[in-house]
XYZ file of C-alpha atoms in Angstrom:
590
model
C 54.379 9.098 1.205
C 52.494 11.429 3.520
C 51.813 15.140 3.350
C 51.466 17.086 6.546
C 47.849 17.535 7.556
C 46.217 20.707 6.231
C 48.816 21.489 3.573
C 46.910 23.769 1.176
C 46.039 22.004 -2.036
C 47.206 23.469 -5.305
C 44.487 22.922 -7.806
C 44.985 21.580 -11.270
C 41.980 23.178 -12.896
C 40.701 26.716 -12.831
C 37.186 25.552 -12.011
C 37.045 22.667 -9.580
C 33.858 20.695 -9.168
C 33.055 17.870 -6.840
C 34.214 14.753 -8.630
C 31.681 13.098 -10.872
C 31.019 9.543 -9.883
C 32.591 6.882 -12.058
C 32.045 3.672 -10.152
C 29.141 2.153 -8.208
C 27.035 5.292 -8.116
C 23.272 5.510 -8.372
C 22.223 6.964 -11.722
C 21.758 10.726 -11.883
C 18.851 10.065 -14.226
C 16.775 8.467 -11.483
C 13.520 10.401 -10.911
C 13.695 13.004 -8.167
C 11.121 13.479 -5.478
C 7.850 14.875 -6.825
C 8.379 17.924 -4.610
C 11.276 19.019 -6.850
C 9.703 18.780 -10.312
C 8.124 22.248 -10.718
C 10.386 24.821 -12.426
C 9.989 28.554 -11.813
C 11.695 31.729 -13.005
C 13.197 33.702 -10.156
C 16.182 35.846 -9.142
C 18.997 34.673 -6.888
C 21.523 36.995 -5.275
C 24.022 36.765 -2.466
C 27.553 37.137 -1.213
C 30.479 34.718 -1.232
C 33.041 34.833 1.593
C 36.140 32.854 2.511
C 36.714 31.152 5.864
C 37.945 34.452 7.331
C 34.817 36.282 6.104
C 36.692 38.171 3.405
C 34.773 38.738 0.154
C 35.687 36.323 -2.637
C 35.755 38.120 -5.969
C 35.984 36.397 -9.330
C 34.114 33.271 -8.210
C 31.907 31.530 -10.763
C 28.271 31.247 -9.629
C 25.760 29.011 -11.405
C 22.083 28.277 -10.878
C 19.712 26.721 -13.385
C 20.359 28.296 -16.776
C 22.304 31.251 -15.357
C 26.000 31.893 -14.785
C 27.753 34.957 -13.407
C 30.897 36.031 -11.550
C 31.153 37.658 -8.130
C 32.312 41.260 -8.026
C 35.181 42.632 -5.954
C 32.911 42.548 -2.877
C 31.948 38.898 -3.389
C 28.421 39.815 -4.502
C 26.416 38.295 -7.340
C 22.968 38.422 -8.917
C 21.425 35.829 -11.229
C 18.309 37.455 -12.648
C 15.391 35.515 -14.104
C 16.859 32.021 -13.955
C 14.846 28.810 -14.293
C 15.274 26.526 -11.274
C 13.278 23.865 -9.379
C 10.935 25.631 -6.970
C 11.675 23.300 -4.067
C 15.350 22.644 -4.753
C 16.986 25.646 -6.409
C 20.700 24.892 -6.421
C 23.370 27.614 -6.315
C 26.880 26.379 -7.106
C 30.054 28.413 -6.506
C 33.512 27.597 -7.885
C 36.765 29.397 -7.204
C 40.262 28.121 -7.734
C 41.876 27.154 -4.438
C 38.579 26.192 -2.753
C 36.193 23.280 -2.530
C 32.990 23.888 -4.464
C 30.436 25.793 -2.377
C 26.685 25.408 -2.807
C 23.249 26.064 -1.375
C 19.871 24.394 -1.921
C 16.733 26.392 -1.136
C 13.014 26.783 -1.794
C 12.120 29.653 -4.136
C 9.032 31.273 -5.664
C 8.399 32.674 -9.129
C 9.089 36.365 -9.623
C 10.846 36.843 -6.282
C 14.443 37.610 -5.299
C 16.143 35.198 -2.909
C 19.368 35.827 -1.004
C 22.065 33.339 0.034
C 25.375 33.598 1.867
C 27.995 30.931 1.154
C 31.373 30.464 2.818
C 34.065 28.753 0.743
C 36.514 26.299 2.304
C 40.156 26.173 1.109
C 40.937 22.935 -0.726
C 43.854 21.274 1.057
C 45.861 18.086 0.867
C 45.718 15.851 3.919
C 47.910 12.996 2.663
C 48.923 10.660 -0.137
C 49.200 6.920 -0.819
C 50.538 4.614 -3.517
C 47.741 3.380 -5.777
C 49.417 -0.002 -6.200
C 49.883 -0.744 -2.493
C 47.005 1.250 -0.972
C 47.243 2.644 2.538
C 45.585 4.809 5.163
C 45.362 8.607 5.226
C 44.676 10.717 8.307
C 41.806 13.060 7.396
C 42.254 15.160 10.513
C 39.634 15.798 13.208
C 39.761 12.118 14.210
C 38.904 10.700 10.781
C 40.751 8.417 8.377
C 40.436 6.827 4.938
C 41.800 3.365 4.056
C 42.408 2.246 0.462
C 42.927 -1.278 -0.856
C 45.737 -2.000 -3.303
C 45.210 -1.517 -7.044
C 41.840 0.158 -6.664
C 42.250 3.548 -8.389
C 41.352 4.697 -11.907
C 41.641 7.991 -13.766
C 38.291 9.742 -13.940
C 38.643 10.861 -17.559
C 38.957 7.434 -19.189
C 38.579 4.826 -16.433
C 42.113 3.514 -17.012
C 43.921 1.853 -14.059
C 46.152 4.292 -12.174
C 49.394 3.134 -10.527
C 51.079 6.327 -9.288
C 50.800 8.481 -6.188
C 47.274 9.389 -5.056
C 46.891 12.722 -3.283
C 43.849 13.240 -1.087
C 42.160 16.597 -0.521
C 39.658 16.600 2.326
C 37.741 18.813 4.701
C 35.861 17.547 7.763
C 32.755 19.569 8.648
C 31.610 19.995 12.239
C 27.786 19.727 12.418
C 27.853 21.544 15.772
C 29.823 24.556 14.474
C 28.092 27.931 14.307
C 28.918 28.304 10.602
C 27.945 24.755 9.581
C 24.976 25.914 7.481
C 27.193 28.436 5.667
C 29.937 25.986 4.644
C 28.194 22.642 4.096
C 27.127 21.539 0.596
C 23.511 22.218 -0.379
C 21.275 21.811 2.661
C 20.346 18.968 5.004
C 17.777 17.619 2.558
C 17.939 14.225 0.907
C 16.382 11.426 -1.118
C 16.342 8.101 0.705
C 16.699 4.670 -0.892
C 12.970 4.762 -1.777
C 13.422 8.111 -3.565
C 11.471 9.910 -0.826
C 12.608 13.346 0.276
C 13.689 13.681 3.890
C 15.353 16.157 6.218
C 18.632 15.107 7.813
C 20.308 15.415 11.183
C 24.050 15.225 10.600
C 26.428 13.448 12.961
C 29.535 13.630 10.736
C 30.375 15.034 7.300
C 33.429 15.151 5.035
C 34.371 16.264 1.524
C 36.976 14.123 -0.282
C 38.634 14.431 -3.685
C 41.432 12.340 -5.235
C 44.172 13.589 -7.529
C 47.127 11.983 -9.295
C 50.756 13.090 -9.194
C 50.247 14.931 -12.483
C 47.059 16.639 -11.335
C 44.628 14.230 -13.001
C 41.340 13.511 -11.228
C 40.987 10.017 -9.818
C 38.216 7.733 -8.571
C 37.778 4.266 -7.102
C 37.689 1.452 -9.640
C 34.453 -0.441 -10.208
C 33.939 -3.024 -7.471
C 36.445 -1.357 -5.125
C 35.557 0.330 -1.854
C 37.412 2.466 0.662
C 36.870 2.416 4.422
C 35.833 5.800 5.800
C 36.119 6.643 9.502
C 34.650 9.891 10.850
C 34.709 11.208 14.406
C 31.407 12.104 16.075
C 31.582 15.581 17.676
C 31.419 15.503 21.473
C 28.069 17.298 21.558
C 26.441 14.587 19.419
C 27.962 11.442 20.892
C 25.186 10.934 23.436
C 22.450 10.649 20.796
C 24.438 9.007 17.989
C 22.722 5.750 16.897
C 24.603 2.449 16.657
C 23.977 2.276 12.894
C 23.403 5.284 10.668
C 22.685 5.733 6.936
C 25.427 7.128 4.696
C 24.553 9.815 2.141
C 26.543 11.362 -0.728
C 25.887 14.785 -2.222
C 24.473 14.851 -5.756
C 25.019 18.218 -7.455
C 22.594 17.374 -10.260
C 19.730 17.402 -7.729
C 21.169 19.620 -5.006
C 20.282 16.851 -2.537
C 21.968 14.142 -0.497
C 21.396 10.582 -1.735
C 21.267 7.562 0.576
C 23.884 4.907 -0.165
C 25.036 2.408 2.450
C 25.453 2.762 6.193
C 28.066 3.212 8.908
C 28.402 1.636 12.337
C 29.385 3.340 15.555
C 32.723 2.178 16.936
C 33.547 4.087 20.089
C 33.038 7.745 19.199
C 33.495 7.221 15.468
C 31.389 6.083 12.536
C 32.960 3.536 10.183
C 31.605 2.613 6.755
C 32.714 1.854 3.211
C 32.211 4.043 0.138
C 32.477 3.310 -3.587
C 33.203 6.835 -4.864
C 34.318 10.214 -3.584
C 32.118 13.264 -3.102
C 30.970 14.900 0.118
C 29.758 12.125 2.477
C 27.387 12.516 5.394
C 26.319 10.339 8.358
C 22.702 11.323 9.041
C 19.428 10.307 10.608
C 16.491 11.115 8.265
C 13.154 12.563 9.367
C 9.803 13.470 7.816
C 8.867 17.095 7.207
C 6.073 19.481 6.299
C 6.212 22.598 4.131
C 6.328 25.821 6.129
C 5.887 29.411 4.998
C 5.688 32.621 6.986
C 5.727 36.307 6.078
C 7.822 38.513 8.362
C 6.056 41.840 8.880
C 7.168 44.855 10.889
C 4.533 46.078 13.326
C 1.644 44.340 15.059
C -0.744 43.893 12.122
C -0.430 43.273 8.421
C -2.178 46.566 7.678
C 0.224 48.646 9.770
C 3.465 46.904 8.842
C 5.606 46.176 5.828
C 7.285 42.905 4.800
C 10.852 42.535 6.062
C 13.086 41.598 3.144
C 16.442 39.828 3.433
C 16.165 39.255 7.176
C 18.381 36.488 8.517
C 16.350 33.842 10.336
C 17.985 31.259 12.584
C 16.096 28.026 13.270
C 17.072 25.758 16.173
C 15.538 22.305 16.589
C 16.369 18.829 17.829
C 17.638 17.831 14.379
C 20.033 20.777 14.077
C 20.486 24.502 13.577
C 20.455 26.554 10.404
C 20.069 30.047 8.990
C 18.401 31.429 5.889
C 17.021 34.715 4.578
C 13.576 36.032 3.722
C 12.933 36.927 0.086
C 12.202 40.418 -1.222
C 8.564 40.045 -0.096
C 9.573 39.077 3.438
C 8.636 35.420 2.911
C 10.494 32.532 4.525
C 9.752 29.115 3.011
C 11.370 25.797 3.771
C 10.638 22.213 4.837
C 10.248 21.913 8.628
C 10.762 18.743 10.702
C 7.487 17.137 11.696
C 6.428 17.061 15.369
C 9.308 19.262 16.525
C 9.362 22.447 18.586
C 11.546 24.994 16.821
C 13.110 28.177 18.115
C 13.004 30.955 15.532
C 15.377 33.907 15.938
C 15.180 36.897 13.596
C 18.071 39.310 13.035
C 17.971 42.747 11.444
C 20.260 43.976 8.659
C 22.827 44.912 11.309
C 22.803 41.310 12.586
C 21.121 42.236 15.867
C 18.618 39.811 17.399
C 15.204 41.485 17.245
C 12.717 38.651 17.644
C 12.545 35.203 19.252
C 9.632 32.814 19.392
C 8.882 29.108 19.610
C 6.984 27.618 16.673
C 5.537 24.176 16.010
C 5.233 21.315 16.421
C 3.859 20.940 12.895
C 1.899 17.968 11.613
C 0.759 19.489 8.307
C 1.883 22.171 5.872
C 1.553 25.599 7.485
C 1.368 29.232 6.346
C 1.495 32.117 8.803
C 2.463 35.722 9.434
C 5.168 36.638 11.945
C 4.786 40.123 13.428
C 7.907 41.889 14.659
C 7.040 44.990 16.642
C 10.574 46.242 17.309
C 11.962 46.006 13.799
C 14.128 48.972 12.900
C 14.879 49.355 9.232
C 18.536 49.993 8.528
C 19.348 53.342 6.946
C 22.063 53.495 4.328
C 25.246 55.443 4.918
C 26.946 56.354 1.652
C 30.726 56.570 1.449
C 31.944 58.113 -1.778
C 34.716 60.190 -3.296
C 37.459 60.452 -5.873
C 40.536 58.219 -5.871
C 43.692 59.512 -7.525
C 47.020 57.878 -8.316
C 50.517 59.219 -7.688
C 50.180 61.499 -10.735
C 46.972 63.052 -9.435
C 44.887 61.277 -12.069
C 41.811 59.173 -11.409
C 42.440 55.485 -10.712
C 40.892 53.342 -13.441
C 41.562 49.852 -12.059
C 41.285 49.367 -8.327
C 39.086 49.233 -5.263
C 38.622 50.748 -1.824
C 38.707 48.315 1.066
C 36.113 49.242 3.687
C 36.395 47.935 7.255
C 33.326 48.575 9.443
C 32.729 46.876 12.803
C 35.135 44.102 11.843
C 33.332 43.419 8.543
C 35.302 43.718 5.323
C 33.680 45.179 2.225
C 35.223 46.260 -1.062
C 34.002 49.032 -3.340
C 35.160 49.030 -6.956
C 36.730 52.225 -8.301
C 34.928 53.292 -11.480
C 36.253 56.214 -13.534
C 38.275 57.443 -10.583
C 35.372 57.327 -8.115
C 34.194 54.898 -5.444
C 30.738 54.653 -3.903
C 29.639 52.268 -1.180
C 26.324 51.966 0.688
C 26.384 50.489 4.181
C 23.116 49.664 6.006
C 23.428 51.154 9.489
C 21.154 50.730 12.487
C 22.977 53.497 14.352
C 22.950 57.244 13.831
C 26.580 57.185 12.707
C 29.225 54.670 11.711
C 33.011 54.832 11.343
C 34.793 53.160 8.454
C 38.454 52.503 7.685
C 39.037 53.143 3.969
C 42.135 51.884 2.134
C 42.435 52.748 -1.589
C 44.229 50.259 -3.865
C 45.455 50.960 -7.400
C 45.733 47.544 -9.050
C 47.208 48.957 -12.231
C 50.175 50.548 -10.453
C 50.402 47.991 -7.606
C 50.160 50.807 -5.072
C 47.881 51.626 -2.183
C 47.330 54.707 -0.077
C 47.151 55.322 3.635
C 44.138 54.035 5.549
C 41.724 56.858 6.362
C 39.034 56.883 9.071
C 35.751 58.348 7.846
C 32.574 58.810 9.899
C 29.253 58.697 8.089
C 25.748 59.472 9.299
C 22.642 57.440 8.610
C 20.784 58.711 5.569
C 23.655 60.980 4.559
C 26.676 60.877 2.271
C 30.234 60.963 3.586
C 32.491 62.300 0.844
C 36.210 61.795 1.160
C 38.872 61.991 -1.543
C 41.540 59.291 -1.347
C 45.020 58.880 -2.779
C 46.161 55.385 -3.789
C 49.816 56.278 -3.495
C 52.562 55.708 -0.957
C 52.851 51.963 -0.343
C 53.489 49.141 -2.741
C 50.586 46.721 -3.103
C 52.687 44.460 -5.309
C 52.142 40.765 -4.602
C 54.098 37.817 -5.924
C 55.325 34.319 -5.205
C 58.364 33.119 -7.095
C 60.617 30.094 -6.887
C 63.693 28.632 -8.557
C 63.358 24.885 -9.052
C 66.389 23.012 -10.368
C 67.558 26.260 -12.059
C 64.119 26.879 -13.622
C 62.401 30.129 -12.526
C 58.620 30.431 -11.966
C 56.754 33.592 -10.892
C 53.105 34.080 -9.875
C 51.533 37.532 -9.803
C 47.920 38.764 -9.683
C 45.596 39.438 -11.324
C 46.570 36.631 -13.703
C 47.429 34.325 -10.790
C 45.844 33.668 -7.390
C 47.896 34.282 -4.242
C 46.495 33.435 -0.819
C 47.903 33.826 2.703
C 46.223 32.740 5.939
C 47.357 33.229 9.521
C 46.214 30.903 12.323
C 46.969 32.446 15.751
C 46.025 29.325 17.727
C 48.796 27.231 16.178
C 51.009 30.154 15.082
C 50.926 28.834 11.539
C 51.041 30.728 8.267
C 49.931 29.337 4.913
C 51.053 30.816 1.603
C 50.103 29.379 -1.735
C 50.074 30.382 -5.373
C 48.294 28.975 -8.382
C 47.563 30.149 -11.913
C 44.105 31.294 -12.936
C 44.043 29.108 -16.013
C 40.658 28.920 -17.710
C 40.810 25.137 -17.869
C 43.134 22.183 -17.763
C 45.850 21.084 -15.399
C 48.198 23.492 -13.687
C 51.729 23.521 -15.027
C 53.084 25.199 -11.877
C 51.903 25.927 -8.336
C 53.304 26.164 -4.817
C 52.162 25.706 -1.206
C 54.105 26.676 1.902
C 53.159 26.013 5.531
C 55.147 27.799 8.251
C 55.128 27.893 12.032
C 56.536 30.711 14.115
C 55.812 34.165 15.557
C 53.803 36.554 13.397
C 56.854 38.788 13.114
C 60.139 39.102 11.253
C 62.517 36.221 11.889
C 63.140 32.543 11.207
C 60.193 30.195 10.664
C 59.888 26.422 10.832
C 58.796 24.972 7.493
C 56.121 22.382 8.236
C 55.368 21.597 4.607
C 56.476 22.675 1.148
C 54.881 21.305 -2.000
C 54.998 22.443 -5.604
C 54.030 21.444 -9.105
C 56.587 22.012 -11.859
C 55.809 21.133 -15.462
C 52.725 19.200 -14.267
C 54.702 16.980 -11.848
C 54.339 17.210 -8.081
C 57.203 17.509 -5.569
C 57.296 17.860 -1.788
C 59.958 18.357 0.837
C 61.122 15.594 3.170
C 60.820 16.251 6.912
C 63.147 19.093 7.875
C 64.064 19.672 4.254
C 63.557 23.448 4.085
C 64.012 26.717 5.974
C 62.236 30.075 5.792
C 62.815 33.655 6.894
C 60.129 36.328 7.336
C 61.348 39.863 6.632
C 58.023 41.623 7.286
C 54.756 40.404 8.830
C 52.037 43.000 8.326
C 48.899 43.389 10.398
C 45.560 42.031 9.192
C 45.233 42.709 5.439
C 48.833 43.886 5.385
C 51.642 42.022 3.633
C 53.738 38.999 4.564
C 57.194 39.034 2.982
C 59.883 36.389 3.171
C 62.142 33.803 1.576
C 62.487 30.021 1.676
C 64.919 27.371 0.462
C 65.374 23.638 0.702
C 65.047 20.338 -1.114
C 61.993 18.634 -2.603
C 61.495 15.090 -3.879
C 59.370 13.680 -6.662
C 56.146 11.829 -5.852
C 57.944 8.469 -5.780
C 60.675 9.743 -3.475
C 63.398 8.744 -5.941
C 64.916 12.075 -6.997
C 65.660 15.255 -5.038
C 65.946 18.805 -6.364
C 66.934 22.164 -4.850
C 64.306 24.880 -4.551
C 64.403 28.466 -3.289
C 62.036 31.386 -3.524
C 60.503 34.548 -2.127
C 57.029 35.961 -1.614
C 55.046 39.079 -0.796
C 51.379 38.294 -0.235
C 48.534 40.192 1.415
C 47.164 38.541 4.551
C 43.565 37.406 4.228
C 43.057 37.625 7.986
């Protein structure tokens, strides 16, 4: 049985982690590189976004001995946490997404900033555990399973049902690669020596049973993994390349096996499922520089939280200076590196070539044209339809295409935006979560260093969201904030994804639903490309052409998509069919 490629995956646990390794995995207790042994107390902060750069609120963020949750604007702070100085690991979990993470160098007593983009967790196919089979991973990749090679992760018992595969293929040449990939391109080789990596192909894979249980390969079994090499890397791709899996306990990639180049693909075998990476390792030196505004240390000040882009022969990446303006990281040895510095408004303000380095280096980088952003404050009262202050809601702020959200506290919102211009215009939309209403969008112009006060009314349009379906005469309804509803629009393929899942604290999901449509972004009939649901812990999906859908309203970006669907779904063995129908009203995420 096959699911259509990119069908959104409906998770079975509120917090999804990369699968722990059951079979044929190197021990997590193996000693790490000596560079990672020192522990320091520091502060980590940042912002979590989805693939459309919308803030992700309610995500769990962990680092060292600290845990917190992102606010409505996707922001978090973990103060005074104990982490390895040379491999601090920030882990982000949110239902409906693959686990996001970042590995970075930190210093005691400082504040370090990270930006992480979460990737939706989607099914790409399914196989029978007893007969095995091949699944198309998309982007030119595939995964082949032998027969009778799957076990349940919880107890290691043989599994004989349907295996569903969730996967995402990363593009090492993509501009956002450093934002979405696990950890960083840092690894321990087979001799337990730390190395930097140049990636030629990367994928994240997780297995799940028909009832939502987590699965793994049985001991002694292997699966054949094929990954396409991006066009821009094919000319330098070696004939044989090491394989690496990501180890969350270290925040590093671990060498295990190798892959061979066949045409424009790498082919290798793996004994467990986590993120996998085809990389060439290289030596490195420690590098540290302080970014200072002005031409001398005496005349300038450190530039905190500046985004720095580094471009070298082994790849590109971005990171941020700490609160003292310090950038620290391992640098590839004997490589010229282009360093680009951006201000708080994401404007390029400095470019220089650094290296090659043959030994650890400390320096100061002077930036003469740095212009410190000046905050514009947007604030005001937000009232409901009765003229009373809203107690549970937020104001969505759209500035220069960037989405921010300001929580409403005691009937008032306040939002600071760093501006590099004398004035900035913002589109403000108030939302009353308690009443499921929102007000009209208002354009407000603020001036740098000043406060723009504007009262808002969260009244006039329903902000109610829901997904509901009737399965074999049994009704199920999803509604936030208790449940998660997500809708994505993809203009290139004219496809719309809608899915719903419960925000259970733990355990398998009793119900969920995913719907993939193709058609104009307007009212009218849609082609149903895929429909899958879980009902009472069992999974069902539609046969080809087994459903229809009708859109009644297709709002603009961050507006609402409303519609209905109906059809037939079959159980995971394809033996029994059941009628299903439903309706939805979900806010577009893009």
